[in-house]
Amino acid sequence: MTDRPEPWESGSGPVSVGKLHAPATERNRDAIFSVLREELPPSGLVLEVASGSGEHAIHFAAAMPKLAWQPSDPDPAACASIAAWREEAGLANLLPPLRLDAATPWPLTSADALLCINMVHIAPWAATLGLMKGAGQVLPPGGLLYLYGPYLRENVQTAPTNLAFDASLRSRDSQWGLRRAEDVIAVADAEGMRFDRLIEMPANNLSLLFRKGAS
């Protein structure tokens, strides 16, 4: 079973207007949480870039109530979905969504940690460059940047499902596609984000962990 992002599905329940559903979230959220609970600070503000439907933010904010969660997305439909899910959940530590495009100046100046799930391959490379620049600007020394998704790696055979997914993405938009982990690490390093480690995840995905270097 792959956990690749699929087309949005309409939400259901008491607050369904505006809600979007990403089936991949239910398949990967627990595996991601198993990493985050060991790596995130005990308190502070966590910024999520490219929150999509908002379902990851709901899940993580409920599981880690001592952290304030700031979801964001450049898409108005995604922000409306996040707001709808947030209203239904009623979580005090989940903040209203921000309109944030990773490739343009960010509307906040500080965060204690940053996560970005399944964005790098479904966005122009400029979004990854902006993500690393923004992380370098808003995180404190030692602050975590967590990335999740499928990546290509030198000297590591790519799973057929990832190759097919890469071809599908490029057929939809020539600026999309799976990125080489080594390229992502290089641009992170250029912005003062030091590569910490790589964790193999289910369904041929990876977690890439970075820490902000000392000023």
PDB file of C-alpha atoms in Angstrom:
ATOM      1  CA  MET A   1       0.000   0.000   0.000  1.00  0.00           C
ATOM      2  CA  THR A   2       1.433   3.347  -1.037  1.00  0.00           C
ATOM      3  CA  ASP A   3       0.845   6.502   0.948  1.00  0.00           C
ATOM      4  CA  ARG A   4       1.321   8.848  -1.977  1.00  0.00           C
ATOM      5  CA  PRO A   5      -0.961  11.900  -1.952  1.00  0.00           C
ATOM      6  CA  GLU A   6      -4.225  11.361  -3.807  1.00  0.00           C
ATOM      7  CA  PRO A   7      -6.839  13.795  -5.128  1.00  0.00           C
ATOM      8  CA  TRP A   8      -8.802  15.538  -2.414  1.00  0.00           C
ATOM      9  CA  GLU A   9     -11.949  13.870  -1.166  1.00  0.00           C
ATOM     10  CA  SER A  10     -14.820  15.731   0.440  1.00  0.00           C
ATOM     11  CA  GLY A  11     -14.951  15.654   4.198  1.00  0.00           C
ATOM     12  CA  SER A  12     -17.892  14.380   6.195  1.00  0.00           C
ATOM     13  CA  GLY A  13     -19.274  14.927   9.669  1.00  0.00           C
ATOM     14  CA  PRO A  14     -20.747  17.849  11.623  1.00  0.00           C
ATOM     15  CA  VAL A  15     -18.441  20.407  10.005  1.00  0.00           C
ATOM     16  CA  SER A  16     -18.015  19.155   6.451  1.00  0.00           C
ATOM     17  CA  VAL A  17     -18.239  22.386   4.449  1.00  0.00           C
ATOM     18  CA  GLY A  18     -14.758  23.247   3.232  1.00  0.00           C
ATOM     19  CA  LYS A  19     -13.104  20.147   4.689  1.00  0.00           C
ATOM     20  CA  LEU A  20     -10.749  18.169   2.461  1.00  0.00           C
ATOM     21  CA  HIS A  21      -9.579  14.626   3.050  1.00  0.00           C
ATOM     22  CA  ALA A  22      -6.159  13.226   2.122  1.00  0.00           C
ATOM     23  CA  PRO A  23      -6.268   9.415   2.478  1.00  0.00           C
ATOM     24  CA  ALA A  24      -2.456   9.277   2.675  1.00  0.00           C
ATOM     25  CA  THR A  25      -2.599  11.072   6.027  1.00  0.00           C
ATOM     26  CA  GLU A  26      -4.254   8.151   7.777  1.00  0.00           C
ATOM     27  CA  ARG A  27      -1.625   5.786   6.399  1.00  0.00           C
ATOM     28  CA  ASN A  28       1.471   7.767   7.369  1.00  0.00           C
ATOM     29  CA  ARG A  29       0.580   9.891  10.394  1.00  0.00           C
ATOM     30  CA  ASP A  30       1.434   7.305  13.054  1.00  0.00           C
ATOM     31  CA  ALA A  31       4.806   6.481  11.501  1.00  0.00           C
ATOM     32  CA  ILE A  32       5.624  10.197  11.302  1.00  0.00           C
ATOM     33  CA  PHE A  33       4.459  10.758  14.869  1.00  0.00           C
ATOM     34  CA  SER A  34       6.765   8.005  16.100  1.00  0.00           C
ATOM     35  CA  VAL A  35       9.689  10.130  14.867  1.00  0.00           C
ATOM     36  CA  LEU A  36       8.358  13.532  15.890  1.00  0.00           C
ATOM     37  CA  ARG A  37       7.634  12.588  19.494  1.00  0.00           C
ATOM     38  CA  GLU A  38      11.326  11.771  19.948  1.00  0.00           C
ATOM     39  CA  GLU A  39      12.681  14.814  18.118  1.00  0.00           C
ATOM     40  CA  LEU A  40      10.431  17.802  18.828  1.00  0.00           C
ATOM     41  CA  PRO A  41      11.047  20.078  21.812  1.00  0.00           C
ATOM     42  CA  PRO A  42       8.796  19.572  24.858  1.00  0.00           C
ATOM     43  CA  SER A  43       7.142  22.964  24.319  1.00  0.00           C
ATOM     44  CA  GLY A  44       7.164  25.878  21.885  1.00  0.00           C
ATOM     45  CA  LEU A  45       5.774  26.642  18.432  1.00  0.00           C
ATOM     46  CA  VAL A  46       5.838  24.115  15.600  1.00  0.00           C
ATOM     47  CA  LEU A  47       5.333  25.524  12.109  1.00  0.00           C
ATOM     48  CA  GLU A  48       4.008  23.138   9.483  1.00  0.00           C
ATOM     49  CA  VAL A  49       4.684  24.275   5.914  1.00  0.00           C
ATOM     50  CA  ALA A  50       2.314  22.974   3.216  1.00  0.00           C
ATOM     51  CA  SER A  51      -0.255  21.571   5.647  1.00  0.00           C
ATOM     52  CA  GLY A  52      -2.649  20.570   2.872  1.00  0.00           C
ATOM     53  CA  SER A  53      -5.981  19.374   4.260  1.00  0.00           C
ATOM     54  CA  GLY A  54      -4.872  20.045   7.843  1.00  0.00           C
ATOM     55  CA  GLU A  55      -5.327  16.466   9.026  1.00  0.00           C
ATOM     56  CA  HIS A  56      -1.710  16.007  10.065  1.00  0.00           C
ATOM     57  CA  ALA A  57      -1.873  19.165  12.172  1.00  0.00           C
ATOM     58  CA  ILE A  58      -5.048  17.934  13.892  1.00  0.00           C
ATOM     59  CA  HIS A  59      -3.481  14.562  14.679  1.00  0.00           C
ATOM     60  CA  PHE A  60      -0.173  15.911  15.971  1.00  0.00           C
ATOM     61  CA  ALA A  61      -1.674  18.796  17.953  1.00  0.00           C
ATOM     62  CA  ALA A  62      -4.029  16.390  19.730  1.00  0.00           C
ATOM     63  CA  ALA A  63      -1.178  14.008  20.526  1.00  0.00           C
ATOM     64  CA  MET A  64       1.248  16.714  21.751  1.00  0.00           C
ATOM     65  CA  PRO A  65      -0.832  19.325  23.599  1.00  0.00           C
ATOM     66  CA  LYS A  66       2.169  21.100  25.156  1.00  0.00           C
ATOM     67  CA  LEU A  67       3.255  22.285  21.716  1.00  0.00           C
ATOM     68  CA  ALA A  68       1.539  25.086  19.807  1.00  0.00           C
ATOM     69  CA  TRP A  69       0.898  24.071  16.190  1.00  0.00           C
ATOM     70  CA  GLN A  70       0.912  26.580  13.353  1.00  0.00           C
ATOM     71  CA  PRO A  71      -0.438  25.100  10.115  1.00  0.00           C
ATOM     72  CA  SER A  72       0.085  26.925   6.828  1.00  0.00           C
ATOM     73  CA  ASP A  73      -0.496  26.556   3.107  1.00  0.00           C
ATOM     74  CA  PRO A  74      -0.446  28.795   0.023  1.00  0.00           C
ATOM     75  CA  ASP A  75      -3.743  27.361  -1.300  1.00  0.00           C
ATOM     76  CA  PRO A  76      -6.935  29.118  -0.122  1.00  0.00           C
ATOM     77  CA  ALA A  77      -8.890  25.842  -0.377  1.00  0.00           C
ATOM     78  CA  ALA A  78      -6.341  24.127   1.873  1.00  0.00           C
ATOM     79  CA  CYS A  79      -6.477  26.966   4.404  1.00  0.00           C
ATOM     80  CA  ALA A  80     -10.282  26.735   4.428  1.00  0.00           C
ATOM     81  CA  SER A  81     -10.010  22.995   5.035  1.00  0.00           C
ATOM     82  CA  ILE A  82      -7.543  23.489   7.895  1.00  0.00           C
ATOM     83  CA  ALA A  83      -9.893  26.029   9.469  1.00  0.00           C
ATOM     84  CA  ALA A  84     -12.843  23.649   9.168  1.00  0.00           C
ATOM     85  CA  TRP A  85     -10.974  20.712  10.689  1.00  0.00           C
ATOM     86  CA  ARG A  86      -9.680  23.022  13.443  1.00  0.00           C
ATOM     87  CA  GLU A  87     -13.191  24.236  14.290  1.00  0.00           C
ATOM     88  CA  GLU A  88     -14.430  20.674  14.576  1.00  0.00           C
ATOM     89  CA  ALA A  89     -11.480  19.518  16.703  1.00  0.00           C
ATOM     90  CA  GLY A  90     -11.598  22.440  19.138  1.00  0.00           C
ATOM     91  CA  LEU A  91      -7.918  22.128  20.062  1.00  0.00           C
ATOM     92  CA  ALA A  92      -6.602  25.069  22.075  1.00  0.00           C
ATOM     93  CA  ASN A  93      -3.021  24.514  20.889  1.00  0.00           C
ATOM     94  CA  LEU A  94      -3.878  24.509  17.159  1.00  0.00           C
ATOM     95  CA  LEU A  95      -3.604  28.003  15.670  1.00  0.00           C
ATOM     96  CA  PRO A  96      -5.547  29.386  12.689  1.00  0.00           C
ATOM     97  CA  PRO A  97      -3.866  28.621   9.333  1.00  0.00           C
ATOM     98  CA  LEU A  98      -1.434  31.029   7.728  1.00  0.00           C
ATOM     99  CA  ARG A  99      -1.254  31.720   4.001  1.00  0.00           C
ATOM    100  CA  LEU A 100       2.396  30.843   3.438  1.00  0.00           C
ATOM    101  CA  ASP A 101       4.149  30.123   0.173  1.00  0.00           C
ATOM    102  CA  ALA A 102       7.517  28.536   0.891  1.00  0.00           C
ATOM    103  CA  ALA A 103       9.064  30.254  -2.138  1.00  0.00           C
ATOM    104  CA  THR A 104       8.139  33.800  -1.042  1.00  0.00           C
ATOM    105  CA  PRO A 105       8.797  35.839   2.150  1.00  0.00           C
ATOM    106  CA  TRP A 106       7.182  34.212   5.171  1.00  0.00           C
ATOM    107  CA  PRO A 107       4.551  35.908   7.381  1.00  0.00           C
ATOM    108  CA  LEU A 108       6.236  34.940  10.664  1.00  0.00           C
ATOM    109  CA  THR A 109       9.696  35.433  12.073  1.00  0.00           C
ATOM    110  CA  SER A 110      10.263  32.617  14.552  1.00  0.00           C
ATOM    111  CA  ALA A 111       9.352  29.009  15.317  1.00  0.00           C
ATOM    112  CA  ASP A 112      10.898  26.381  17.566  1.00  0.00           C
ATOM    113  CA  ALA A 113      10.560  23.566  15.010  1.00  0.00           C
ATOM    114  CA  LEU A 114       9.410  23.162  11.430  1.00  0.00           C
ATOM    115  CA  LEU A 115       7.921  20.240   9.553  1.00  0.00           C
ATOM    116  CA  CYS A 116       7.057  19.757   5.914  1.00  0.00           C
ATOM    117  CA  ILE A 117       5.307  16.584   4.736  1.00  0.00           C
ATOM    118  CA  ASN A 118       4.995  15.540   1.096  1.00  0.00           C
ATOM    119  CA  MET A 119       5.690  18.962  -0.423  1.00  0.00           C
ATOM    120  CA  VAL A 120       9.161  18.806  -1.928  1.00  0.00           C
ATOM    121  CA  HIS A 121       8.193  16.552  -4.845  1.00  0.00           C
ATOM    122  CA  ILE A 122       4.836  18.251  -5.574  1.00  0.00           C
ATOM    123  CA  ALA A 123       6.170  21.780  -5.942  1.00  0.00           C
ATOM    124  CA  PRO A 124       8.725  23.627  -8.052  1.00  0.00           C
ATOM    125  CA  TRP A 125      12.323  23.414  -6.848  1.00  0.00           C
ATOM    126  CA  ALA A 126      12.006  27.075  -5.836  1.00  0.00           C
ATOM    127  CA  ALA A 127       9.713  25.943  -3.008  1.00  0.00           C
ATOM    128  CA  THR A 128      12.461  23.731  -1.569  1.00  0.00           C
ATOM    129  CA  LEU A 129      14.964  26.571  -1.851  1.00  0.00           C
ATOM    130  CA  GLY A 130      12.506  28.852  -0.058  1.00  0.00           C
ATOM    131  CA  LEU A 131      11.816  26.225   2.586  1.00  0.00           C
ATOM    132  CA  MET A 132      15.489  25.979   3.476  1.00  0.00           C
ATOM    133  CA  LYS A 133      15.955  29.745   3.464  1.00  0.00           C
ATOM    134  CA  GLY A 134      12.904  30.211   5.672  1.00  0.00           C
ATOM    135  CA  ALA A 135      13.997  27.477   8.064  1.00  0.00           C
ATOM    136  CA  GLY A 136      17.396  29.101   8.389  1.00  0.00           C
ATOM    137  CA  GLN A 137      15.730  32.406   9.254  1.00  0.00           C
ATOM    138  CA  VAL A 138      12.987  31.367  11.694  1.00  0.00           C
ATOM    139  CA  LEU A 139      14.521  28.482  13.651  1.00  0.00           C
ATOM    140  CA  PRO A 140      16.737  28.912  16.714  1.00  0.00           C
ATOM    141  CA  PRO A 141      20.141  27.195  16.920  1.00  0.00           C
ATOM    142  CA  GLY A 142      19.492  23.474  17.211  1.00  0.00           C
ATOM    143  CA  GLY A 143      15.918  23.854  15.942  1.00  0.00           C
ATOM    144  CA  LEU A 144      14.509  20.890  14.024  1.00  0.00           C
ATOM    145  CA  LEU A 145      13.491  20.851  10.370  1.00  0.00           C
ATOM    146  CA  TYR A 146      11.679  17.604   9.572  1.00  0.00           C
ATOM    147  CA  LEU A 147      10.922  16.501   6.013  1.00  0.00           C
ATOM    148  CA  TYR A 148       8.912  13.452   4.972  1.00  0.00           C
ATOM    149  CA  GLY A 149       8.302  11.986   1.548  1.00  0.00           C
ATOM    150  CA  PRO A 150       9.784   9.915  -1.280  1.00  0.00           C
ATOM    151  CA  TYR A 151      13.305  10.765  -2.439  1.00  0.00           C
ATOM    152  CA  LEU A 152      15.904   9.474  -4.851  1.00  0.00           C
ATOM    153  CA  ARG A 153      19.326   8.563  -3.448  1.00  0.00           C
ATOM    154  CA  GLU A 154      22.725   7.979  -4.976  1.00  0.00           C
ATOM    155  CA  ASN A 155      23.780   4.323  -5.021  1.00  0.00           C
ATOM    156  CA  VAL A 156      20.390   3.199  -3.672  1.00  0.00           C
ATOM    157  CA  GLN A 157      17.973   1.448  -5.993  1.00  0.00           C
ATOM    158  CA  THR A 158      14.689   3.336  -6.364  1.00  0.00           C
ATOM    159  CA  ALA A 159      11.517   1.340  -5.756  1.00  0.00           C
ATOM    160  CA  PRO A 160       9.418   0.785  -8.924  1.00  0.00           C
ATOM    161  CA  THR A 161       6.451   2.485  -7.247  1.00  0.00           C
ATOM    162  CA  ASN A 162       8.557   5.600  -6.677  1.00  0.00           C
ATOM    163  CA  LEU A 163       9.753   5.607 -10.282  1.00  0.00           C
ATOM    164  CA  ALA A 164       6.170   5.345 -11.509  1.00  0.00           C
ATOM    165  CA  PHE A 165       5.106   8.108  -9.132  1.00  0.00           C
ATOM    166  CA  ASP A 166       7.952  10.331 -10.356  1.00  0.00           C
ATOM    167  CA  ALA A 167       6.908   9.807 -13.983  1.00  0.00           C
ATOM    168  CA  SER A 168       3.296  10.606 -13.109  1.00  0.00           C
ATOM    169  CA  LEU A 169       4.269  13.811 -11.350  1.00  0.00           C
ATOM    170  CA  ARG A 170       6.451  15.007 -14.226  1.00  0.00           C
ATOM    171  CA  SER A 171       3.674  14.276 -16.711  1.00  0.00           C
ATOM    172  CA  ARG A 172       1.360  16.528 -14.698  1.00  0.00           C
ATOM    173  CA  ASP A 173       3.867  19.359 -14.193  1.00  0.00           C
ATOM    174  CA  SER A 174       7.408  19.510 -15.532  1.00  0.00           C
ATOM    175  CA  GLN A 175       8.520  21.374 -12.384  1.00  0.00           C
ATOM    176  CA  TRP A 176       7.452  18.515 -10.114  1.00  0.00           C
ATOM    177  CA  GLY A 177       9.170  15.202  -9.434  1.00  0.00           C
ATOM    178  CA  LEU A 178      11.122  13.256  -6.844  1.00  0.00           C
ATOM    179  CA  ARG A 179      14.258  15.068  -5.684  1.00  0.00           C
ATOM    180  CA  ARG A 180      17.643  13.629  -4.868  1.00  0.00           C
ATOM    181  CA  ALA A 181      18.127  13.588  -1.121  1.00  0.00           C
ATOM    182  CA  GLU A 182      21.704  14.748  -1.687  1.00  0.00           C
ATOM    183  CA  ASP A 183      20.486  17.872  -3.501  1.00  0.00           C
ATOM    184  CA  VAL A 184      18.057  18.713  -0.709  1.00  0.00           C
ATOM    185  CA  ILE A 185      20.804  18.249   1.880  1.00  0.00           C
ATOM    186  CA  ALA A 186      23.130  20.524  -0.109  1.00  0.00           C
ATOM    187  CA  VAL A 187      20.669  23.432  -0.278  1.00  0.00           C
ATOM    188  CA  ALA A 188      19.857  22.983   3.408  1.00  0.00           C
ATOM    189  CA  ASP A 189      23.535  23.206   4.286  1.00  0.00           C
ATOM    190  CA  ALA A 190      23.863  26.422   2.282  1.00  0.00           C
ATOM    191  CA  GLU A 191      21.219  27.997   4.561  1.00  0.00           C
ATOM    192  CA  GLY A 192      22.835  26.844   7.802  1.00  0.00           C
ATOM    193  CA  MET A 193      20.611  23.775   8.227  1.00  0.00           C
ATOM    194  CA  ARG A 194      22.869  20.847   9.099  1.00  0.00           C
ATOM    195  CA  PHE A 195      21.805  17.369   8.059  1.00  0.00           C
ATOM    196  CA  ASP A 196      21.222  15.245  11.155  1.00  0.00           C
ATOM    197  CA  ARG A 197      20.033  11.862   9.921  1.00  0.00           C
ATOM    198  CA  LEU A 198      17.843   9.873   7.563  1.00  0.00           C
ATOM    199  CA  ILE A 199      15.195   7.432   8.722  1.00  0.00           C
ATOM    200  CA  GLU A 200      13.682   4.768   6.483  1.00  0.00           C
ATOM    201  CA  MET A 201       9.878   4.946   6.623  1.00  0.00           C
ATOM    202  CA  PRO A 202       7.066   2.666   5.395  1.00  0.00           C
ATOM    203  CA  ALA A 203       5.957   2.645   1.744  1.00  0.00           C
ATOM    204  CA  ASN A 204       9.423   3.629   0.432  1.00  0.00           C
ATOM    205  CA  ASN A 205       9.408   7.042   2.078  1.00  0.00           C
ATOM    206  CA  LEU A 206      12.112   8.783   4.077  1.00  0.00           C
ATOM    207  CA  SER A 207      12.323  11.142   7.006  1.00  0.00           C
ATOM    208  CA  LEU A 208      15.115  13.717   6.622  1.00  0.00           C
ATOM    209  CA  LEU A 209      16.084  15.533   9.813  1.00  0.00           C
ATOM    210  CA  PHE A 210      18.042  18.787   9.913  1.00  0.00           C
ATOM    211  CA  ARG A 211      19.167  21.034  12.764  1.00  0.00           C
ATOM    212  CA  LYS A 212      19.847  24.765  12.600  1.00  0.00           C
ATOM    213  CA  GLY A 213      23.535  25.402  13.089  1.00  0.00           C
ATOM    214  CA  ALA A 214      24.952  27.812  15.625  1.00  0.00           C
ATOM    215  CA  SER A 215      24.855  31.444  14.569  1.00  0.00           C
TER     216      SER A 215
END
